[in-house]
PDB file of C-alpha atoms in Angstrom:
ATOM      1  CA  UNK A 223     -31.470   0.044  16.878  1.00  0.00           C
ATOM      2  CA  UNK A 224     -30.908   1.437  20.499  1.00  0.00           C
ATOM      3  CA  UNK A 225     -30.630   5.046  18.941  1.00  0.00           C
ATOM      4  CA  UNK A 226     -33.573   4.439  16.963  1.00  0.00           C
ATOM      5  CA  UNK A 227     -35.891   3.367  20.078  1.00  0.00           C
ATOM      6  CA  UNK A 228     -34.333   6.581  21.637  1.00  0.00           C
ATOM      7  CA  UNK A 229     -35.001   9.127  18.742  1.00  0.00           C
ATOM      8  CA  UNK A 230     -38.774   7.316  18.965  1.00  0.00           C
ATOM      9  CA  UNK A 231     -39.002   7.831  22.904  1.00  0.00           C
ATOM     10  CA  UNK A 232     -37.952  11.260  22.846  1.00  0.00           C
ATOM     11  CA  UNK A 233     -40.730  11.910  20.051  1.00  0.00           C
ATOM     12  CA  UNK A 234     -43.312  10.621  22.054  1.00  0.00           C
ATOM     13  CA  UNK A 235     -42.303  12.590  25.363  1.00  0.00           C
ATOM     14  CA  UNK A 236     -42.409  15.779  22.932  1.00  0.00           C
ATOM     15  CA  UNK A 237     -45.719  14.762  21.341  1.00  0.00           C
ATOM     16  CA  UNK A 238     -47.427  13.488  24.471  1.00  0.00           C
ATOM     17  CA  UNK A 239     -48.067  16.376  26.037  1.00  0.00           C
ATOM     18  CA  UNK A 240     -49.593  18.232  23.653  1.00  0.00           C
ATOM     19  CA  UNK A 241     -51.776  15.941  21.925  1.00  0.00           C
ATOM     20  CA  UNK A 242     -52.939  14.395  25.116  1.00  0.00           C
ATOM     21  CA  UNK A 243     -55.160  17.397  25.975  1.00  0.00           C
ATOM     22  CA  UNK A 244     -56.530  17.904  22.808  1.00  0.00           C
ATOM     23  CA  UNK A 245     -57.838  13.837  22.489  1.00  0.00           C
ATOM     24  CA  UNK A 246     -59.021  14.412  25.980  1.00  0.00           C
ATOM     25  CA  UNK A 247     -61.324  17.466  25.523  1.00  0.00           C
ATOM     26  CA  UNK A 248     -62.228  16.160  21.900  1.00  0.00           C
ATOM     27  CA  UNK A 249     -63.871  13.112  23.942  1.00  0.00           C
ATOM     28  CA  UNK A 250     -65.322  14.964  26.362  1.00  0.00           C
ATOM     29  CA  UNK A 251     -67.032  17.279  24.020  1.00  0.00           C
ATOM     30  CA  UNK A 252     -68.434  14.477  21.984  1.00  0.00           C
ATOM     31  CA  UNK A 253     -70.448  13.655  24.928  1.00  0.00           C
ATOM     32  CA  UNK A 254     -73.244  15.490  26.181  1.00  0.00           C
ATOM     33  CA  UNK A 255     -74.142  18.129  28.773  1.00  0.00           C
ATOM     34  CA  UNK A 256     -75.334  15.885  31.975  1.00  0.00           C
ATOM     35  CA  UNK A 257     -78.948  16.176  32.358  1.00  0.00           C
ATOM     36  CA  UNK A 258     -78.585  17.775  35.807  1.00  0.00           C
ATOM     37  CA  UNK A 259     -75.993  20.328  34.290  1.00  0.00           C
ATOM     38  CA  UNK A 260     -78.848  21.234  31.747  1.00  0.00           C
ATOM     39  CA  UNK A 261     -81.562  21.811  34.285  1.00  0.00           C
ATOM     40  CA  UNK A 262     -78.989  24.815  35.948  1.00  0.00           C
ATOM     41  CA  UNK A 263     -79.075  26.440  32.469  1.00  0.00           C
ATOM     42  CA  UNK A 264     -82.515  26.285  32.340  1.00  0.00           C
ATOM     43  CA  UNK A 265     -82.687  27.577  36.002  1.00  0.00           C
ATOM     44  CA  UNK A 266     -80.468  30.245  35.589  1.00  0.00           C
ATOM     45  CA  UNK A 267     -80.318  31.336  32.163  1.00  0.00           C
ATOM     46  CA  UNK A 268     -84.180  32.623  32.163  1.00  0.00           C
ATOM     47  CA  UNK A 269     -83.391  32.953  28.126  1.00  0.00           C
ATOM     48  CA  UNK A 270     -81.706  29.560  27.571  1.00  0.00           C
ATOM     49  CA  UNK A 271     -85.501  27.378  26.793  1.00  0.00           C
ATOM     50  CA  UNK A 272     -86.063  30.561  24.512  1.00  0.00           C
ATOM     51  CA  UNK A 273     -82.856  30.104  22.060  1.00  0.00           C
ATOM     52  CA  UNK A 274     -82.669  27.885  19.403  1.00  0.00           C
ATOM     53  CA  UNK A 275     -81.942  24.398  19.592  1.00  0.00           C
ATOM     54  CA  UNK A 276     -78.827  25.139  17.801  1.00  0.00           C
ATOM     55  CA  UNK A 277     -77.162  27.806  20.210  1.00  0.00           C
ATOM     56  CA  UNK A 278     -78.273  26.018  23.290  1.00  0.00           C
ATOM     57  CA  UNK A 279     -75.911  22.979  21.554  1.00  0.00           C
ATOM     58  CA  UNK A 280     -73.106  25.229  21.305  1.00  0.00           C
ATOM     59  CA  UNK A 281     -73.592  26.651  24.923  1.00  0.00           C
ATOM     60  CA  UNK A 282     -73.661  23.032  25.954  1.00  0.00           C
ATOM     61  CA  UNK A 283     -70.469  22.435  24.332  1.00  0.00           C
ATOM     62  CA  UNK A 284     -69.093  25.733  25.366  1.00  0.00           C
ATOM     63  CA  UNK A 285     -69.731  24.905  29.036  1.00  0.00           C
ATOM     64  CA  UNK A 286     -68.306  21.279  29.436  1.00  0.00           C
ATOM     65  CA  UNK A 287     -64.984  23.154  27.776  1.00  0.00           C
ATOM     66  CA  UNK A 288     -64.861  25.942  30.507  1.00  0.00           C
ATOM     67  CA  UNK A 289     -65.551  23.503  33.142  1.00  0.00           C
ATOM     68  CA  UNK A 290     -62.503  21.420  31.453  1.00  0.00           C
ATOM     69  CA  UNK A 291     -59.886  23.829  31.777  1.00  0.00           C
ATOM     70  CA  UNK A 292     -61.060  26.264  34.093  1.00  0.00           C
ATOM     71  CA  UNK A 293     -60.337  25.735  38.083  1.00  0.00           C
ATOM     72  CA  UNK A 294     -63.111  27.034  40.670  1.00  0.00           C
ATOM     73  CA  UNK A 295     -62.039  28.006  44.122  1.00  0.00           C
ATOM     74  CA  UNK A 296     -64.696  28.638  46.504  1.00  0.00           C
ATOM     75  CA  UNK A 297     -63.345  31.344  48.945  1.00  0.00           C
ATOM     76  CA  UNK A 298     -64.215  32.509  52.776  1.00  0.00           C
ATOM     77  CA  UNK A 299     -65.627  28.882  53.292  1.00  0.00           C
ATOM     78  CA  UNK A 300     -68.335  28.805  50.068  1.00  0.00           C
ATOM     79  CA  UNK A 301     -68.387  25.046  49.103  1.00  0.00           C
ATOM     80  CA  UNK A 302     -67.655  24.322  45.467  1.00  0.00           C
ATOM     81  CA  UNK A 303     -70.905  22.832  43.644  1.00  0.00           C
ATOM     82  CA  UNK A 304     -71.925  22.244  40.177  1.00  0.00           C
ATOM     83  CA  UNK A 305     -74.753  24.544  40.163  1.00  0.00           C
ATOM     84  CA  UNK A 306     -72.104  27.271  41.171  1.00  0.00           C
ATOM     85  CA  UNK A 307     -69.869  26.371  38.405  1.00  0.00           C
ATOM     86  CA  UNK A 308     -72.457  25.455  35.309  1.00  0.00           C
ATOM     87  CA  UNK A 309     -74.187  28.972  36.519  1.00  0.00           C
ATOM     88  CA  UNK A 310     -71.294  30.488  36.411  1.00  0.00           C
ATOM     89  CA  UNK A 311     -69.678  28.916  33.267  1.00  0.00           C
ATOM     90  CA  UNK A 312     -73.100  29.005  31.264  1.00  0.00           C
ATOM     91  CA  UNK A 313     -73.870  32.897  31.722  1.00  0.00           C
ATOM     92  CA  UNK A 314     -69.995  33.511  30.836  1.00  0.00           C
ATOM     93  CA  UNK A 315     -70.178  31.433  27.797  1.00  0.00           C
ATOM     94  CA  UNK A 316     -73.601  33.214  26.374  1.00  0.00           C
ATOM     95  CA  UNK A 317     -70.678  35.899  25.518  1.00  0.00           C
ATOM     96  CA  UNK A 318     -68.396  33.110  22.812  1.00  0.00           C
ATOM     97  CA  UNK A 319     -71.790  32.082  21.058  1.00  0.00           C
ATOM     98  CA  UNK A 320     -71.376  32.129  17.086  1.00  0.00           C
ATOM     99  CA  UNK A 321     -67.891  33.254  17.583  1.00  0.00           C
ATOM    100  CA  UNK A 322     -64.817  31.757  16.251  1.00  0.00           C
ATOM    101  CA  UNK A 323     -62.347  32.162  19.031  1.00  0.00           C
ATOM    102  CA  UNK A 324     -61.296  29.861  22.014  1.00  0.00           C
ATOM    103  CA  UNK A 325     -62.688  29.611  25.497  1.00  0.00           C
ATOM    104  CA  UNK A 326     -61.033  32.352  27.617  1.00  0.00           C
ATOM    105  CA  UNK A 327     -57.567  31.087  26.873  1.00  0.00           C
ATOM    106  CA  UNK A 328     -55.896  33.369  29.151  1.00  0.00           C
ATOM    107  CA  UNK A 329     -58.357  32.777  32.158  1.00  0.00           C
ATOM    108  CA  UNK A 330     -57.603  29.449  34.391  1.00  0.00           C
ATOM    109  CA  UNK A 331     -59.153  30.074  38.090  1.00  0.00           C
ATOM    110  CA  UNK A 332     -62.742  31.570  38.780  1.00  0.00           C
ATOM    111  CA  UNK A 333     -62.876  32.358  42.597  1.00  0.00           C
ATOM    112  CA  UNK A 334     -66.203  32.853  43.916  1.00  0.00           C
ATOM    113  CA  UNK A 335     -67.072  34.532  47.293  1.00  0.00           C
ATOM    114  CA  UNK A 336     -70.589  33.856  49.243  1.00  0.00           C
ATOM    115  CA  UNK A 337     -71.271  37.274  48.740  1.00  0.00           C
ATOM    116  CA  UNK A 338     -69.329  41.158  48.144  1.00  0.00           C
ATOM    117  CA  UNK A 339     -66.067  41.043  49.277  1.00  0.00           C
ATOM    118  CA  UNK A 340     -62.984  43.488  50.007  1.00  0.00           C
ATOM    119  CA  UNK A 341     -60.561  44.216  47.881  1.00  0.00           C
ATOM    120  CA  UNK A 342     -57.221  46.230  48.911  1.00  0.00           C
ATOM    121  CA  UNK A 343     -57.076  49.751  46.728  1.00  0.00           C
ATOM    122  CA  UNK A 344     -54.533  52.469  47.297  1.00  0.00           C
ATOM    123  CA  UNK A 345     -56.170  55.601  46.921  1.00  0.00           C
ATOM    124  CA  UNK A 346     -53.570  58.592  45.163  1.00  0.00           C
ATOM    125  CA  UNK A 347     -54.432  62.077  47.108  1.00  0.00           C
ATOM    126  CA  UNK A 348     -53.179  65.696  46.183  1.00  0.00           C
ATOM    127  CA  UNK A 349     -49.776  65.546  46.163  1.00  0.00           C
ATOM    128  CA  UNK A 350     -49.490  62.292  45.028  1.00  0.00           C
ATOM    129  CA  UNK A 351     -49.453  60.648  48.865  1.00  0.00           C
ATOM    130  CA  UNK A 352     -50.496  57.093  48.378  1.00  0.00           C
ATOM    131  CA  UNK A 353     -53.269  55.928  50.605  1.00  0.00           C
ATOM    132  CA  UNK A 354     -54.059  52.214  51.279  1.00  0.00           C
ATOM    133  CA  UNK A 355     -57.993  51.688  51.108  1.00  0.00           C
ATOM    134  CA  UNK A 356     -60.643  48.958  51.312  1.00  0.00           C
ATOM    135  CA  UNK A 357     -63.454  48.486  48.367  1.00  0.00           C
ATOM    136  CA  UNK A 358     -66.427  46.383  48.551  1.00  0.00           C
ATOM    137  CA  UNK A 359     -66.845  44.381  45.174  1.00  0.00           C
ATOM    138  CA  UNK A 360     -69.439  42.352  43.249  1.00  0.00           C
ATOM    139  CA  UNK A 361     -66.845  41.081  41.319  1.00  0.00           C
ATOM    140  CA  UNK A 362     -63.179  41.892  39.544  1.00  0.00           C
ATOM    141  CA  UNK A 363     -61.347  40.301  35.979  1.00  0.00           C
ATOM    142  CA  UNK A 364     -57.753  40.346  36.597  1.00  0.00           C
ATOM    143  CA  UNK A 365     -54.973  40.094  34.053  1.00  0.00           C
ATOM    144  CA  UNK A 366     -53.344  37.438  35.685  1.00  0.00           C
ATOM    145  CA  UNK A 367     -55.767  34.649  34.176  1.00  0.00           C
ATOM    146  CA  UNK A 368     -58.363  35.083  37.338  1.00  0.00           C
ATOM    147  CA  UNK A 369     -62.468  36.568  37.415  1.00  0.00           C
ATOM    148  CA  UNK A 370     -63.489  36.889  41.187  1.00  0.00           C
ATOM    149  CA  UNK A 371     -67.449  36.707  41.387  1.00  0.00           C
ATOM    150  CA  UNK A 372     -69.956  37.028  44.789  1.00  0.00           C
ATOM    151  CA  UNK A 373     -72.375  34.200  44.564  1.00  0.00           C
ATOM    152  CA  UNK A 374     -75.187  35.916  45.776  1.00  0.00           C
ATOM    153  CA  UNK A 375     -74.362  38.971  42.955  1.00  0.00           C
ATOM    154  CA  UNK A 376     -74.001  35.962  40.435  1.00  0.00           C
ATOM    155  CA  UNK A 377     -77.882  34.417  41.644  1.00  0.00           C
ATOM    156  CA  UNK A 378     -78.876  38.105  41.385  1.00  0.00           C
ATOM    157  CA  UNK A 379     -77.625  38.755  37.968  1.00  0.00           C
ATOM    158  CA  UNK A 380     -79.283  35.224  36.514  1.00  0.00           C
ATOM    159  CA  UNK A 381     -82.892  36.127  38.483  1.00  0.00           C
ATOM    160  CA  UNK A 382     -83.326  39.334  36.502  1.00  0.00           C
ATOM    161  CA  UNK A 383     -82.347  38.717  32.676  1.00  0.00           C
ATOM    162  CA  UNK A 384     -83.946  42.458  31.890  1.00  0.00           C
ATOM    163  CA  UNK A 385     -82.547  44.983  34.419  1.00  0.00           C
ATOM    164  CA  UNK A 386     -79.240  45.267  32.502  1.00  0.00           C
ATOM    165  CA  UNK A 387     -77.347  44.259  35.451  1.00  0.00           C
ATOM    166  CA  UNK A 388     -75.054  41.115  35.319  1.00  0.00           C
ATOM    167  CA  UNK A 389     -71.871  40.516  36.999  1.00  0.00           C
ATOM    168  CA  UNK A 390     -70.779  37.628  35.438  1.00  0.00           C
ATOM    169  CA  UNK A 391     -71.447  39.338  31.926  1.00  0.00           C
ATOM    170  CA  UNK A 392     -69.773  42.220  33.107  1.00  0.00           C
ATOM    171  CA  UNK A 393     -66.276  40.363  34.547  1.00  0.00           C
ATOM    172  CA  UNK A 394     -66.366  37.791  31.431  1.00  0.00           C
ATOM    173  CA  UNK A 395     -66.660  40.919  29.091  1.00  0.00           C
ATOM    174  CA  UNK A 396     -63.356  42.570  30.403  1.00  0.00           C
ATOM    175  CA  UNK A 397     -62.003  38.649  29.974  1.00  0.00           C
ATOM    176  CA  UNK A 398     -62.631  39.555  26.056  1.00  0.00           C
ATOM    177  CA  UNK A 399     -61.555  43.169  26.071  1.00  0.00           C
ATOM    178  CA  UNK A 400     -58.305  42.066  27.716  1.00  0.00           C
ATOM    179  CA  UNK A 401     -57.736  39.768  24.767  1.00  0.00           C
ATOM    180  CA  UNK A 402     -56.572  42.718  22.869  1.00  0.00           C
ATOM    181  CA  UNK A 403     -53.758  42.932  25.020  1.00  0.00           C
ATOM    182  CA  UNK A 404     -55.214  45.542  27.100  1.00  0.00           C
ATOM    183  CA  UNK A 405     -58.463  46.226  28.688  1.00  0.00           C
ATOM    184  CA  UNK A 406     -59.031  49.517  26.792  1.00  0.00           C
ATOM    185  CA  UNK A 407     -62.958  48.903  25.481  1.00  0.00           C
ATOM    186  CA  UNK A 408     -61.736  47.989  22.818  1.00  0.00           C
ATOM    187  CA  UNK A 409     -61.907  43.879  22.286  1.00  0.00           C
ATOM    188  CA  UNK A 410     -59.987  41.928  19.159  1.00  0.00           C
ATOM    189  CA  UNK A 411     -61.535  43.046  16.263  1.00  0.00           C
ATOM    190  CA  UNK A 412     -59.635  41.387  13.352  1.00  0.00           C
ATOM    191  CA  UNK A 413     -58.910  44.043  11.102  1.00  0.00           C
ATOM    192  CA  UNK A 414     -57.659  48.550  11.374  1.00  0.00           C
ATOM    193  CA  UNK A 415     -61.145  49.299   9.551  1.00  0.00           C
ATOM    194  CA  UNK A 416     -63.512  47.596  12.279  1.00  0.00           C
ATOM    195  CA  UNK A 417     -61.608  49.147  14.974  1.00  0.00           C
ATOM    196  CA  UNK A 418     -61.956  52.952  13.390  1.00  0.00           C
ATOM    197  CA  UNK A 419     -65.471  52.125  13.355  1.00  0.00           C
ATOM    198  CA  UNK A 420     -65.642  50.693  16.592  1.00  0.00           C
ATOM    199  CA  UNK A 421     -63.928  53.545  18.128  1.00  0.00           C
ATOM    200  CA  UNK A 422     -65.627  56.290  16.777  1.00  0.00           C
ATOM    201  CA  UNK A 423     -68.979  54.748  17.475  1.00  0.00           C
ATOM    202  CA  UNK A 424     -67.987  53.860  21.220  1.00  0.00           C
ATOM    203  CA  UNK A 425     -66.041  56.952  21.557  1.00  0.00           C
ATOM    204  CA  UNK A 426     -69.551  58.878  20.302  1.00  0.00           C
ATOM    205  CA  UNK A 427     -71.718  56.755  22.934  1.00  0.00           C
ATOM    206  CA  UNK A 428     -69.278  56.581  25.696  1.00  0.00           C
ATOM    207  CA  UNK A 429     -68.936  60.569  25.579  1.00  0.00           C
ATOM    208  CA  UNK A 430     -73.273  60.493  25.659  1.00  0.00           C
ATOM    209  CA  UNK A 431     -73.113  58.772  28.752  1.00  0.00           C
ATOM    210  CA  UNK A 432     -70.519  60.536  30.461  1.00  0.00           C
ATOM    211  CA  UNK A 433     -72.789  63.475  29.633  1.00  0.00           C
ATOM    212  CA  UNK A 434     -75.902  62.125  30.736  1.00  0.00           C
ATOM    213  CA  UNK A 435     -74.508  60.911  33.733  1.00  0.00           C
ATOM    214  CA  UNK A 436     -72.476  64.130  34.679  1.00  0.00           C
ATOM    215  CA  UNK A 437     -76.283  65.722  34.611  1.00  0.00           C
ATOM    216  CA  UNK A 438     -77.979  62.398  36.521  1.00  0.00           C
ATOM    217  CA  UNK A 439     -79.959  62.183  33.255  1.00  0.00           C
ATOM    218  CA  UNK A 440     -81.744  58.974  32.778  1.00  0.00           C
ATOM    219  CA  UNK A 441     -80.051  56.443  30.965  1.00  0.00           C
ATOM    220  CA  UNK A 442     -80.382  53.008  29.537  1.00  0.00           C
ATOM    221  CA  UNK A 443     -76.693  52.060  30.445  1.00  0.00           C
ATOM    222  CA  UNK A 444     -75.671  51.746  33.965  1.00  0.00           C
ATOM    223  CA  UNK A 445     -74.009  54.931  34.751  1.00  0.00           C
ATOM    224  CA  UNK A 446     -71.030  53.005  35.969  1.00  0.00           C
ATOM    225  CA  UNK A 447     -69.903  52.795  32.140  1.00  0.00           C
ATOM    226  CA  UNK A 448     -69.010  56.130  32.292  1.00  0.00           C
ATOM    227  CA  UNK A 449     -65.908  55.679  34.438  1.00  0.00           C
ATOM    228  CA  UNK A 450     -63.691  54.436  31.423  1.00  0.00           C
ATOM    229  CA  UNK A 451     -63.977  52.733  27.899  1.00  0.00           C
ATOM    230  CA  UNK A 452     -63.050  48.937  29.336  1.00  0.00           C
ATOM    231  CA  UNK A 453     -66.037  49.941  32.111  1.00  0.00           C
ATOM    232  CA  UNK A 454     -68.534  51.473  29.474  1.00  0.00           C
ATOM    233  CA  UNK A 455     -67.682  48.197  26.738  1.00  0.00           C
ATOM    234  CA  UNK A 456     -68.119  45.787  29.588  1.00  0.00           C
ATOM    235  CA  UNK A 457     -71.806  47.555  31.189  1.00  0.00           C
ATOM    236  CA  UNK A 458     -72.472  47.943  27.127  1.00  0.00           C
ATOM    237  CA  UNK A 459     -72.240  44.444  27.186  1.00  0.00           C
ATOM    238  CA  UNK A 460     -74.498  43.856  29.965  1.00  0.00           C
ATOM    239  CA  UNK A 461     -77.075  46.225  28.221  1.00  0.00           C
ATOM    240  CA  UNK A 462     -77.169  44.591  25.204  1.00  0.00           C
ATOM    241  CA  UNK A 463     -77.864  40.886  26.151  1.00  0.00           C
ATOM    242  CA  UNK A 464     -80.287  42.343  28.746  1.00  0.00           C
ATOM    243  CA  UNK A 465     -81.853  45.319  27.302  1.00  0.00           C
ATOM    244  CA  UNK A 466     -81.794  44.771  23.676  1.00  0.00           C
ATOM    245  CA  UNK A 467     -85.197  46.314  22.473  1.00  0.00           C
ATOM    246  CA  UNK A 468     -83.960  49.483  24.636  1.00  0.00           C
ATOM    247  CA  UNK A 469     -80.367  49.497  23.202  1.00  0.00           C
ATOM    248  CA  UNK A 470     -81.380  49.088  19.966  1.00  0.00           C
ATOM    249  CA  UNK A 471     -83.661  52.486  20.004  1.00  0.00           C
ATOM    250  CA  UNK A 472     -81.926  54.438  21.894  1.00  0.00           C
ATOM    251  CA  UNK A 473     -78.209  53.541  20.899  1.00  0.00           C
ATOM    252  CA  UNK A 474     -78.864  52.036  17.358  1.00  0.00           C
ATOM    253  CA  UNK A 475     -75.075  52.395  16.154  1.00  0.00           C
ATOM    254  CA  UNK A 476     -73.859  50.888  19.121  1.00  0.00           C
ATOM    255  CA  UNK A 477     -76.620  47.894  19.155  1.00  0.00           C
ATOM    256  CA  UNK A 478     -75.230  47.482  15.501  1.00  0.00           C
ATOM    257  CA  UNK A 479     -71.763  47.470  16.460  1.00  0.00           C
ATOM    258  CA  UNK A 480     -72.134  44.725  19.224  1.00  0.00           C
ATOM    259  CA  UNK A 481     -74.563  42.184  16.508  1.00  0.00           C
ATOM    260  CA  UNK A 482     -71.454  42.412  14.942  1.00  0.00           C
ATOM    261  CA  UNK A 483     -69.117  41.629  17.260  1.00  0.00           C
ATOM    262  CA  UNK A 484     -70.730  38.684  19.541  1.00  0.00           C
ATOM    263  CA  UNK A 485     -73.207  37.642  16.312  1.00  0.00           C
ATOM    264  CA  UNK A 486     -76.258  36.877  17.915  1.00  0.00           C
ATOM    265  CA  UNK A 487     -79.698  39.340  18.511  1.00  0.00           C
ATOM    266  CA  UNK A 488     -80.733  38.568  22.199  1.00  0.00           C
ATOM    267  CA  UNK A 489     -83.943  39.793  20.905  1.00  0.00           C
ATOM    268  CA  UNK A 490     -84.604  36.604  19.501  1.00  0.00           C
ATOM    269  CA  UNK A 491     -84.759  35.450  23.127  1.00  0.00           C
ATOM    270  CA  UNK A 492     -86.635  37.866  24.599  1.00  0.00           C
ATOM    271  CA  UNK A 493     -90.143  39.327  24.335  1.00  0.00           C
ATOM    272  CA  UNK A 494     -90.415  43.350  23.761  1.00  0.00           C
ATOM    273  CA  UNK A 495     -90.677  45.287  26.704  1.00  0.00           C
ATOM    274  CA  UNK A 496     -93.955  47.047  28.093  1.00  0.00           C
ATOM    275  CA  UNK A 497     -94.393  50.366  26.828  1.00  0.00           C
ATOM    276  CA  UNK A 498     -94.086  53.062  29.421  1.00  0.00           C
ATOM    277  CA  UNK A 499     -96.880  54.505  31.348  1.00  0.00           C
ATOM    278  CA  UNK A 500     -98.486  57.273  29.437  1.00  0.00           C
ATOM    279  CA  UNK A 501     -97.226  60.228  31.421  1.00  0.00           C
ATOM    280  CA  UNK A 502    -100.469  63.148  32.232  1.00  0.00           C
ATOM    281  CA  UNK A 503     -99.967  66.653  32.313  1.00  0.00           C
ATOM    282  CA  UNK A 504    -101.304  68.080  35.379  1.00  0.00           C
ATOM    283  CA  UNK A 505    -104.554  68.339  35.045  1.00  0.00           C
ATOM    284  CA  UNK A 506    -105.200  66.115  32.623  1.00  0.00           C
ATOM    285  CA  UNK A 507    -107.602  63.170  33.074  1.00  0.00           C
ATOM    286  CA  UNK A 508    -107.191  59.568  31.926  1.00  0.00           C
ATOM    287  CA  UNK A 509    -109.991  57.840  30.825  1.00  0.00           C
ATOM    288  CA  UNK A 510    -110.928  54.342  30.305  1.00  0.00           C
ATOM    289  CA  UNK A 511    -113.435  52.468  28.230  1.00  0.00           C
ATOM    290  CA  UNK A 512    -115.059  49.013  28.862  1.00  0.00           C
ATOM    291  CA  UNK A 513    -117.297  48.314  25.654  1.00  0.00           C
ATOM    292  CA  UNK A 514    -119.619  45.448  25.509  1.00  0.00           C
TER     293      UNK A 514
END
């Protein structure tokens, strides 16, 4: 009998632990988003009241998971709040909508600065002499399960859903690229025949940009993406759920490539852009009719 209660004790110490988390978040995700926790998405999310009822349930859901099992650390004396942390958890989570896969399962701390910060870099000169340097940053994904974000960049980022710039897109994007096993642009796909796709079409855009840029051409990617394929997927990223109507016309394979891959259209969520000023010829004159 004594061995028995033993064999049963020692089951429950092994069990325990890991069924303890799972009841735990299963509660908390049959419970709502708090009503003050919605009103941030709505604040700072400009899309969010534009999506369907259905994703804005799954970001809901989404968001009291990341806030679950992620740990934010405010840094150089910023004070931890919820609007900080639904912002930050909401905008990161628009990138897992639709998708089968976990919540950042590699990520556990999000540290968030008041504003830029410095990061050490050591700089390799001719020679190969090693060079300790300073960087100011907007924020960095690290492969040791931590995103570093500047508030202010972060408030930036969720006032303008249509410049294409976005740093908590950006960071959370490398989170999924990383998941790979590297950060190499080139995010898990599934299967050998989605990745030749998805390498030839990235390889074909990424080489356009590097181009353009090279040549301070105009482009609807931030140049930055041409500094590497994990920096071009990740500023990709940023283009397509902020510039949609321009990705799609002026990078259609690529636009097609990412529907596929994060399976939603942000053009559901956004109306088209203006068209562009009609451009004169010198001399020309533009004329304009009011008819009664």
């Amino acid at each position: 009998m004594e061995a028995l209660i033993w064999i049963v004790l020692t089951l429950l110490a092994i069990a325990l632990p890991l069924y303890y988390p799972r009841w735990r978040l299963r509660r908390l995700l049959a419970r709502p988003l708090s009503a003050d926790a919605q009103a941030i998405l709505q604040r700072n999310i400009p899309v969010y009241h534009r999506m369907p009822a259905e994703l804005q349930q799954q970001l809901q859901k989404l968001v009291v998971q990341f806030l679950h099992q992620k740990k934010f650390v405010g840094c150089e004396g910023l004070e931890m709040t919820d609007e900080i942390a639904v912002t930050i958890a909401g905008q990161a989570c628009m990138l897992l909508l639709n998708r089968h896969t976990k919540v950042y399962p590699a990520l556990h701390t999000v540290l968030v600065y008041p504003s830029e910060f410095v990061a050490q870099r050591a700089e390799i000169g001719p020679g190969g002499v090693v060079t300790p340097g300073r960087q100011s940053m907007l924020g960095e994904s690290w492969d040791d399960g931590r995103v570093v974000l500047s508030w202010d960049d972060v408030q930036r980022g969720a006032g303008d859903w249509t410049d294409g710039h976005n740093v908590v897109l950006h960071e959370f994007a490398h989170q999924l690229d990383s998941e790979s096993g590297r950060a190499n642009g080139a995010p898990y796909l599934g299967n050998r025949a989605s990745y030749r796709e998805w390498s030839e079409i990235l390889q074909r855009n990424y080489d356009s940009l590097r181009m353009r840029a090279m040549y301070r051409q105009e482009t609807v990617m931030d140049p930055y993406g041409a500094t590497n394929p994990a920096e071009f997927f990740a500023v990709a990223t940023e283009t397509f759920y902020e510039k949609p109507y321009q990705m799609a016309e002026h990078h259609a394979e690529l636009f097609a490539e990412f529907l596929k891959y994060y399976r939603v259209d942000p053009r559901q969520w956004m109306p088209p852009p203006p068209p562009p000023p009609v451009q004169l010829e010198p001399g020309e004159i533009s004329y304009s009719f009011n008819l009664h």
